[in-house]
Rosetta silent file (secondary structure, phi, psi, omega in degrees, C-alpha in Angstrom):
SEQUENCE: MDPIFRQDAYARSCDATVTAVDERGIRLDRTVFYPTGGGQPGDTGVLRHAGGSVRIVDAVKGDGPDDVIHVPESGAEPPAVGAAVTAEIDWERRHRHMRMHTALHLLCAVVPGSVTGGQIAADRSRLDFNVPAASLDKESITAALNRLIAADTAVATRWITDDELEAKPDLVRTMSVKPPTGSGRVRLLDIAGVDLQPCGGTHVARTGEIGAVEVVKIENKGKQNRRVVVALKD
SCORE:     score description
SCORE:     0.000 S_00000001
   1 L     0.000  138.123 -179.488   -0.968  -12.921   14.041 S_00000001
   2 E   -93.808  108.717 -179.656   -4.207  -11.968   12.323 S_00000001
   3 E   -84.011   84.265 -175.283   -3.513   -9.232    9.709 S_00000001
   4 H   -57.755  -36.034 -178.327   -6.964   -7.621    9.655 S_00000001
   5 H   -58.459  -25.581 -176.357   -5.809   -4.944    7.183 S_00000001
   6 H   -73.837  -29.433  179.035   -5.318   -7.614    4.524 S_00000001
   7 H   -98.691  -29.198 -177.427   -9.002   -8.560    4.493 S_00000001
   8 L  -139.267   95.106 -178.337  -10.527   -5.217    5.489 S_00000001
   9 L   -69.425  -14.485 -177.275   -8.591   -2.095    4.542 S_00000001
  10 L   -93.503   -2.874  177.314  -11.332    0.062    6.100 S_00000001
  11 L   -69.437  121.271 -176.020  -10.937   -1.347    9.627 S_00000001
  12 L   -95.224  -23.339 -178.612   -9.708    1.570   11.738 S_00000001
  13 E  -153.672  163.458  176.242   -9.277   -0.188   15.067 S_00000001
  14 E  -157.414  154.402  171.533   -9.388   -3.576   16.721 S_00000001
  15 E   -84.945  140.493 -176.231   -9.133   -5.151   20.155 S_00000001
  16 E  -151.476  172.298  176.953   -5.968   -7.198   20.597 S_00000001
  17 E  -123.114  136.373  178.113   -3.617   -8.781   23.112 S_00000001
  18 E   -70.729  125.376 -179.463    0.094   -7.992   23.444 S_00000001
  19 E  -105.305  -21.975 -179.975    2.081  -11.127   22.601 S_00000001
  20 E  -163.197  149.725  174.750    5.660   -9.795   22.777 S_00000001
  21 E  -139.636  125.974  175.399    7.662   -6.665   23.562 S_00000001
  22 E  -146.842 -168.124 -175.094   11.327   -6.180   22.691 S_00000001
  23 L   -64.980  -20.182  179.700   13.767   -3.543   21.476 S_00000001
  24 L   -82.824  -28.833  179.737   12.148   -3.550   18.036 S_00000001
  25 E   150.612 -153.748 -170.911    8.640   -2.850   19.272 S_00000001
  26 E  -115.926  132.109  174.935    5.311   -4.387   20.236 S_00000001
  27 E  -109.439  144.973  179.234    3.643   -7.447   18.721 S_00000001
  28 E  -123.292  164.704  177.590   -0.071   -8.204   18.954 S_00000001
  29 L   -79.390  -14.863  175.844   -2.168  -11.256   18.229 S_00000001
  30 E  -158.710  154.330 -176.713   -4.128   -9.234   15.627 S_00000001
  31 E  -158.422  153.931  171.129   -3.780   -5.773   14.123 S_00000001
  32 L  -101.016   -2.471 -177.281   -5.156   -3.173   11.724 S_00000001
  33 L   -78.461  121.878  175.094   -1.681   -1.620   11.292 S_00000001
  34 L   -82.113  129.512  178.791   -0.225   -2.096    7.805 S_00000001
  35 L   -86.823  148.067  179.211    3.576   -2.632    7.954 S_00000001
  36 L   -47.513  129.537  178.383    5.931   -0.831    5.558 S_00000001
  37 E   173.169  149.417  177.994    6.158   -2.759    2.293 S_00000001
  38 L    64.607   24.663 -178.912    5.623   -2.587   -1.440 S_00000001
  39 L    87.098   -7.376 -179.768    6.379    1.137   -1.448 S_00000001
  40 E   -97.172  130.231 -179.594    3.577    1.880    1.030 S_00000001
  41 L   -66.113  154.401  174.362    4.560    3.401    4.403 S_00000001
  42 L   -70.284  151.972  179.549    3.660    1.661    7.636 S_00000001
  43 L   -70.448  153.852  168.868    0.682    2.953    9.584 S_00000001
  44 L  -114.674  167.527 -179.558    0.947    5.241   12.579 S_00000001
  45 E   163.631 -142.041 -175.580   -1.574    5.479   15.400 S_00000001
  46 E  -148.823  146.720  168.977   -2.065    4.538   19.034 S_00000001
  47 E  -109.189  118.343  179.454   -2.381    1.519   21.305 S_00000001
  48 E  -102.092  136.394  179.917   -4.846    2.204   24.133 S_00000001
  49 E  -145.737  175.506 -173.559   -4.786    0.058   27.275 S_00000001
  50 L   -59.111  -29.573 -177.651   -5.969    0.133   30.870 S_00000001
  51 L   -91.162    0.900 -179.079   -2.827    1.950   32.004 S_00000001
  52 E   142.810 -138.362 -179.990   -2.912    4.668   29.349 S_00000001
  53 E  -151.149  155.934  179.110   -1.872    4.815   25.709 S_00000001
  54 E  -128.001  125.510  177.026    1.227    4.456   23.544 S_00000001
  55 E   -75.149  131.152  177.946    1.781    6.414   20.366 S_00000001
  56 E  -104.339  120.051 -173.883    2.872    4.180   17.453 S_00000001
  57 E   -98.251   -8.756  177.783    5.164    6.017   15.025 S_00000001
  58 E  -167.658  158.429  171.351    5.653    3.185   12.520 S_00000001
  59 E  -130.772  131.666 -175.869    4.697   -0.387   11.723 S_00000001
  60 E  -131.860  161.792  178.344    7.248   -2.718   10.143 S_00000001
  61 E   -74.574  143.616  177.012    7.425   -6.337    9.088 S_00000001
  62 L   -97.335 -141.612 -172.734    8.751   -8.843   11.563 S_00000001
  63 L   -84.332  -27.724 -179.204   10.245  -12.261   11.042 S_00000001
  64 L  -111.269  171.963 -176.657    7.294  -14.021    9.398 S_00000001
  65 L   -63.970  -25.992  180.000    4.919  -13.098    6.562 S_00000001
  66 L  -112.474   17.488 -177.838    2.158  -12.099    8.997 S_00000001
  67 L   -92.928  119.322  179.096    4.389  -10.667   11.732 S_00000001
  68 E  -117.527  129.673  177.346    3.870   -6.932   12.355 S_00000001
  69 E  -105.803  124.319  178.795    5.995   -4.929   14.778 S_00000001
  70 E   -93.634  116.037 -174.039    4.400   -1.744   16.177 S_00000001
  71 E   -91.424  114.585 -179.526    7.162    0.800   16.821 S_00000001
  72 E   -79.744  158.905  176.133    6.386    3.082   19.815 S_00000001
  73 L   -63.734  154.115 -176.296    7.563    6.655   20.077 S_00000001
  74 L   -57.465  131.834  176.845   10.907    7.123   21.793 S_00000001
  75 L    85.819   -4.201 -177.861   10.744    6.847   25.569 S_00000001
  76 L   -73.382  147.049  177.069    7.220    5.415   25.679 S_00000001
  77 L   -92.581  112.929 -176.521    6.383    2.740   28.223 S_00000001
  78 L   -74.410  156.088  173.285    4.899   -0.218   26.326 S_00000001
  79 L   -67.239  156.708 -177.585    2.023   -2.279   27.701 S_00000001
  80 L   -76.007  155.494  173.991    2.981   -5.585   29.291 S_00000001
  81 L   -57.618  132.887 -178.014    2.807   -8.919   27.520 S_00000001
  82 L    95.058  -10.982 -178.822   -0.715  -10.254   27.923 S_00000001
  83 L   -70.271  144.635  173.640   -2.272   -6.794   28.227 S_00000001
  84 E   -84.713  132.813 -179.464   -5.514   -6.082   26.386 S_00000001
  85 E  -134.225  160.964  166.468   -5.211   -3.125   23.988 S_00000001
  86 E  -111.841  118.582 -179.989   -7.202   -1.309   21.362 S_00000001
  87 E   -93.511  123.471 -174.417   -5.079   -0.725   18.253 S_00000001
  88 E  -131.904  123.529 -179.145   -6.173    2.372   16.355 S_00000001
  89 E   -88.191  159.352  168.786   -4.594    3.729   13.163 S_00000001
  90 L   -73.162   95.865 -169.736   -4.358    7.342   11.970 S_00000001
  91 H   -64.455  -42.871 -177.088   -7.230    6.866    9.549 S_00000001
  92 H   -59.738  -43.093  178.056   -6.885   10.059    7.493 S_00000001
  93 H   -64.311  -46.559  179.801   -3.235    9.257    6.706 S_00000001
  94 H   -60.748  -44.234 -177.262   -4.028    5.602    5.897 S_00000001
  95 H   -63.192  -35.999  175.967   -6.963    6.531    3.664 S_00000001
  96 H   -65.671  -37.710  175.021   -4.754    8.880    1.639 S_00000001
  97 H   -62.695  -40.445  178.925   -2.268    6.023    1.238 S_00000001
  98 H   -63.000  -44.476  178.701   -5.132    3.811    0.024 S_00000001
  99 H   -62.289  -46.271 -177.812   -6.223    6.428   -2.518 S_00000001
 100 H   -66.951  -41.419 -177.977   -2.669    6.982   -3.740 S_00000001
 101 H   -63.160  -42.357  178.367   -1.825    3.269   -3.929 S_00000001
 102 H   -66.203  -37.422  177.375   -4.899    2.579   -6.034 S_00000001
 103 H   -61.237  -35.698  178.889   -4.071    5.566   -8.240 S_00000001
 104 H   -68.333  -30.214  174.331   -0.636    4.062   -8.916 S_00000001
 105 H   -66.752  -37.867  175.157   -2.307    0.876  -10.150 S_00000001
 106 H   -65.071  -37.607  177.607   -4.263    3.012  -12.601 S_00000001
 107 H   -60.609  -37.575  176.171   -0.980    4.644  -13.621 S_00000001
 108 H   -61.119  -34.004 -179.679    0.328    1.163  -14.452 S_00000001
 109 H   -75.014  -26.366 -176.927   -2.643    0.722  -16.756 S_00000001
 110 H   -86.586  -39.575 -176.031   -2.017    4.051  -18.487 S_00000001
 111 L  -100.058  119.579  176.897    1.777    3.865  -18.921 S_00000001
 112 L   -73.760  158.102  177.249    3.143    0.848  -20.804 S_00000001
 113 L   109.215  160.152 -178.328    6.392   -0.717  -19.700 S_00000001
 114 L   -75.297  148.409  177.063    7.806   -2.371  -16.625 S_00000001
 115 E   -88.430  127.229 -178.445    7.875   -0.619  -13.258 S_00000001
 116 E  -102.764   -6.979  178.905   11.415   -0.183  -11.929 S_00000001
 117 E   174.314  169.421  179.700   10.534    1.395   -8.583 S_00000001
 118 E  -174.229  162.368  178.475    7.946    3.343   -6.650 S_00000001
 119 E  -155.370  135.528 -179.049    7.044    5.128   -3.443 S_00000001
 120 L  -108.336  139.841  173.004    3.719    6.058   -1.851 S_00000001
 121 L  -142.673  173.303 -173.167    3.079    9.076    0.380 S_00000001
 122 L   -71.185  -27.421 -175.883    0.000   10.861    1.650 S_00000001
 123 L  -109.898  -40.840  178.173    0.126   13.759   -0.813 S_00000001
 124 E  -143.444  149.687 -177.185    2.163   12.648   -3.803 S_00000001
 125 E  -138.606  170.366 -178.703    3.563    9.345   -4.993 S_00000001
 126 E  -147.848  152.990  167.841    5.676    8.089   -7.846 S_00000001
 127 E  -128.314  144.155  174.614    6.383    5.177  -10.109 S_00000001
 128 E  -105.247  133.822 -176.786    9.480    4.693  -12.262 S_00000001
 129 E  -121.253  144.277  175.107    8.964    3.119  -15.679 S_00000001
 130 L   -88.336   79.356 -177.559   11.348    1.499  -18.127 S_00000001
 131 L  -140.978  159.117  176.143   10.143    3.516  -21.151 S_00000001
 132 L   -65.943  151.059 -176.040   11.603    5.999  -23.667 S_00000001
 133 H   -62.034  -42.313 -173.219   11.540    9.655  -22.624 S_00000001
 134 H   -71.684   -7.089 -173.395    9.474   10.930  -25.545 S_00000001
 135 H   -86.596   -7.212 -174.835    6.624    8.509  -24.858 S_00000001
 136 L  -114.187  137.268 -179.867    5.263   10.256  -21.743 S_00000001
 137 L  -136.231  126.646 -174.560    3.164   13.434  -21.525 S_00000001
 138 H   -58.463  -47.919 -174.372    1.898   14.941  -18.254 S_00000001
 139 H   -66.298  -42.388 -177.770   -1.386   16.265  -19.575 S_00000001
 140 H   -69.797  -36.921  178.032   -2.410   13.140  -21.448 S_00000001
 141 H   -67.951  -42.612  177.056   -1.526   10.859  -18.510 S_00000001
 142 H   -57.693  -46.497 -179.281   -3.432   13.123  -16.093 S_00000001
 143 H   -62.976  -42.422 -179.592   -6.500   13.051  -18.344 S_00000001
 144 H   -65.167  -41.893  178.322   -6.355    9.266  -18.723 S_00000001
 145 H   -61.071  -46.464 -177.114   -6.015    8.746  -14.956 S_00000001
 146 H   -69.061  -27.677  173.381   -8.976   10.987  -14.175 S_00000001
 147 H   -66.835  -43.358  178.822  -11.121    9.207  -16.755 S_00000001
 148 H   -65.919  -37.684  177.167  -10.387    5.883  -15.061 S_00000001
 149 H   -64.493  -46.943 -178.450  -11.107    7.415  -11.654 S_00000001
 150 H   -63.412  -24.438  179.276  -14.397    8.918  -12.849 S_00000001
 151 L   -67.136  -16.570  175.964  -15.485    5.507  -14.182 S_00000001
 152 L    53.030   49.792 -177.651  -15.802    4.445  -10.516 S_00000001
 153 L   -77.468  144.327  178.759  -14.682    0.890  -11.242 S_00000001
 154 E   -65.781  142.375  177.520  -14.780   -1.745   -8.508 S_00000001
 155 E  -120.224  126.288 -176.646  -11.467   -2.624   -6.822 S_00000001
 156 E  -141.333  164.276  174.493  -11.122   -6.062   -5.262 S_00000001
 157 E  -116.962  150.151  172.992   -8.529   -8.533   -4.049 S_00000001
 158 E  -151.439  169.779 -174.522   -8.279  -12.238   -4.752 S_00000001
 159 E  -118.644  144.535  170.506   -5.738  -14.989   -4.330 S_00000001
 160 E  -129.063  164.106  179.675   -3.983  -17.313   -6.756 S_00000001
 161 E   -80.191  162.252  175.135   -1.530  -20.114   -6.112 S_00000001
 162 H   -56.885  -40.075 -179.031    2.227  -19.798   -6.576 S_00000001
 163 H   -65.438  -38.312  178.427    1.942  -22.201   -9.513 S_00000001
 164 H   -65.562  -38.710  177.512   -0.734  -20.050  -11.175 S_00000001
 165 H   -66.289  -41.621  179.428    1.477  -16.975  -10.854 S_00000001
 166 H   -61.788  -31.879  179.873    4.444  -18.856  -12.292 S_00000001
 167 H   -79.264  -13.081 -179.554    2.275  -19.812  -15.260 S_00000001
 168 L  -129.334   66.762 -176.033    1.306  -16.145  -15.806 S_00000001
 169 H   -63.596  -20.311 -179.869    4.537  -14.141  -15.447 S_00000001
 170 H   -67.384  -13.344  176.802    2.972  -11.202  -17.336 S_00000001
 171 H   -67.930  -24.755 -176.706    0.962  -10.415  -14.165 S_00000001
 172 L   -88.701  111.634 -178.927    4.154   -9.093  -12.549 S_00000001
 173 L   -93.957  -20.359 -172.575    4.773   -5.502  -13.653 S_00000001
 174 E   -92.611  123.504  179.204    7.469   -4.599  -11.134 S_00000001
 175 L   -80.639  -31.991 -171.165   11.081   -5.348  -12.012 S_00000001
 176 L   -84.408  -28.648 -177.784   12.566   -4.205   -8.681 S_00000001
 177 L  -129.457  119.421  177.957   10.289   -6.077   -6.251 S_00000001
 178 L   -89.904  143.626  179.141    9.034   -9.587   -6.878 S_00000001
 179 L   -63.651  144.609 -179.138    5.806  -10.730   -5.191 S_00000001
 180 L   -68.236  129.945  175.703    6.365  -12.966   -2.157 S_00000001
 181 L  -126.993  171.703  179.210    5.981  -16.640   -2.927 S_00000001
 182 L   113.480  -20.139  178.009    6.570  -19.794   -0.951 S_00000001
 183 L   -90.707   -4.787  177.616    3.451  -19.701    1.238 S_00000001
 184 L   103.841  -19.388  179.561    1.404  -21.339   -1.496 S_00000001
 185 E  -148.491  158.423 -177.555   -0.647  -18.348   -2.592 S_00000001
 186 E  -132.175  136.531 -179.067   -0.244  -14.768   -3.809 S_00000001
 187 E   -85.813  131.802  177.480   -2.670  -11.862   -3.356 S_00000001
 188 E  -110.674  144.728  167.498   -3.802  -10.003   -6.486 S_00000001
 189 E   -99.755  128.869 -175.462   -5.347   -6.557   -6.795 S_00000001
 190 E  -122.671  107.117  170.318   -8.057   -6.572   -9.456 S_00000001
 191 E   -98.530  105.489 -165.113   -9.416   -3.318  -10.889 S_00000001
 192 L   -49.033  116.778  177.099  -12.018   -4.839  -13.171 S_00000001
 193 L    74.555    3.814 -175.294  -10.955   -4.625  -16.785 S_00000001
 194 L  -119.550  -53.095 -175.644   -8.199   -2.120  -15.970 S_00000001
 195 E  -151.124  139.244  176.672   -5.358   -3.650  -13.937 S_00000001
 196 E  -144.306  115.077  179.529   -4.539   -7.023  -12.400 S_00000001
 197 E  -161.303  159.055  178.539   -1.267   -7.653  -10.600 S_00000001
 198 E   -61.536  136.026  177.513    0.178   -8.995   -7.335 S_00000001
 199 L  -165.185  134.414  178.927   -0.085   -6.517   -4.460 S_00000001
 200 L  -105.613    6.690 -175.236   -0.248   -6.773   -0.678 S_00000001
 201 L   -80.825 -176.263  177.775   -1.125   -3.125    0.012 S_00000001
 202 L  -103.154  142.875 -173.810   -4.324   -1.408    1.096 S_00000001
 203 L  -142.174  162.200  174.399   -6.675    0.132   -1.468 S_00000001
 204 L   -76.692  165.063 -174.538  -10.009    1.887   -1.839 S_00000001
 205 L   -82.731  -24.073  178.751  -13.075   -0.129   -2.868 S_00000001
 206 E  -143.543  149.585 -176.013  -13.841    1.837   -6.041 S_00000001
 207 H   -64.224  -28.238 -179.789  -11.696    4.079   -8.235 S_00000001
 208 H   -61.409  -23.507 -179.471  -14.059    7.031   -7.737 S_00000001
 209 H   -71.492  -16.354  178.902  -12.971    7.206   -4.104 S_00000001
 210 H   -63.495  -41.372 -173.219   -9.480    8.276   -5.199 S_00000001
 211 L    82.733  174.277 -176.437  -10.674   11.731   -6.236 S_00000001
 212 L   -64.907  141.783  177.589   -9.017   13.941   -8.820 S_00000001
 213 E  -129.112  168.061  178.921   -5.262   13.536   -9.368 S_00000001
 214 E  -145.021  136.288  170.477   -2.589   15.327  -11.340 S_00000001
 215 E   -80.315  111.588 -174.269    0.747   14.285  -12.824 S_00000001
 216 E   -93.694  -17.318 -177.037    2.966   17.018  -11.394 S_00000001
 217 E  -162.874  142.411  168.383    6.328   15.918  -12.768 S_00000001
 218 E  -126.817  121.667 -175.249    8.000   13.502  -15.164 S_00000001
 219 E  -119.044  148.425  170.986   11.735   13.087  -14.611 S_00000001
 220 E   -85.821  124.843 -179.991   14.511   11.246  -16.409 S_00000001
 221 L  -123.635   45.790 -179.258   16.236    8.864  -14.011 S_00000001
 222 L   112.783  174.983 -178.304   18.687    7.186  -16.348 S_00000001
 223 L   -59.684  121.555 -179.997   18.504    5.513  -19.720 S_00000001
 224 L    52.020   38.811  175.760   14.893    4.533  -20.409 S_00000001
 225 L  -132.005  107.276 -174.362   13.920    5.144  -16.772 S_00000001
 226 E  -115.775  129.415  179.164   11.202    7.755  -16.305 S_00000001
 227 E   -97.055  121.957  178.666    9.775    8.850  -12.940 S_00000001
 228 E  -108.761  118.076 -177.613    6.096    9.848  -12.979 S_00000001
 229 E  -104.028  124.701 -177.380    4.994   11.813   -9.891 S_00000001
 230 E  -116.643  138.500  179.012    1.260   11.904   -9.131 S_00000001
 231 E  -124.895  145.645  169.555   -0.468   14.102   -6.551 S_00000001
 232 E   -73.204  143.011 -177.188   -3.930   14.104   -5.016 S_00000001
 233 L   -93.397    4.432  174.299   -5.719   17.373   -5.755 S_00000001
 234 L  -140.321    0.000    0.000   -7.415   17.579   -2.348 S_00000001
């Protein structure tokens, strides 16, 4: 399967062929749908075909690293294997996920300490950090994030080998989720001079595209575990 979203996060639709249909959902030979992973929700959208259309309510990972299962709404009649379809994501929702995911990478650059968990949503997202309680301040973190956003820094992806990642363990900030290895290479997100770490999610091309954000809450979630909740302001 060709995961178009991995090379072009801005692709909103693509032509594809149905390769399998089972109780879990619909598989295609190529897709723009990002599957749930790394704290980022799976895309929703629609598959259009000659016989009509099928609403897709989620996209999840299948059995292989590039296997995406498109989950249709309950009761929908899926297209037949071999059918030609146009796969189209809910772009506004995806773009907000891209903005939020990139903002969380900036948050990693602002807050020192390892990440113990995280979750992305369209309006507000959060990261949990292994840091002392007194070290975090909402106003100062908000100001630092918006300065990095206003700098409009380029955001890019690149690949390194498993061996290169093993030689640079400091690239991995997340304690709870380790980057997938074993295929020979690992995808990095590179915000020039700001943040560099393994990530398979979708992101905006420049930090300025995120728009203004605000730290709306900092919570204690156990000894030296602080949850920082960030919201988009539009």
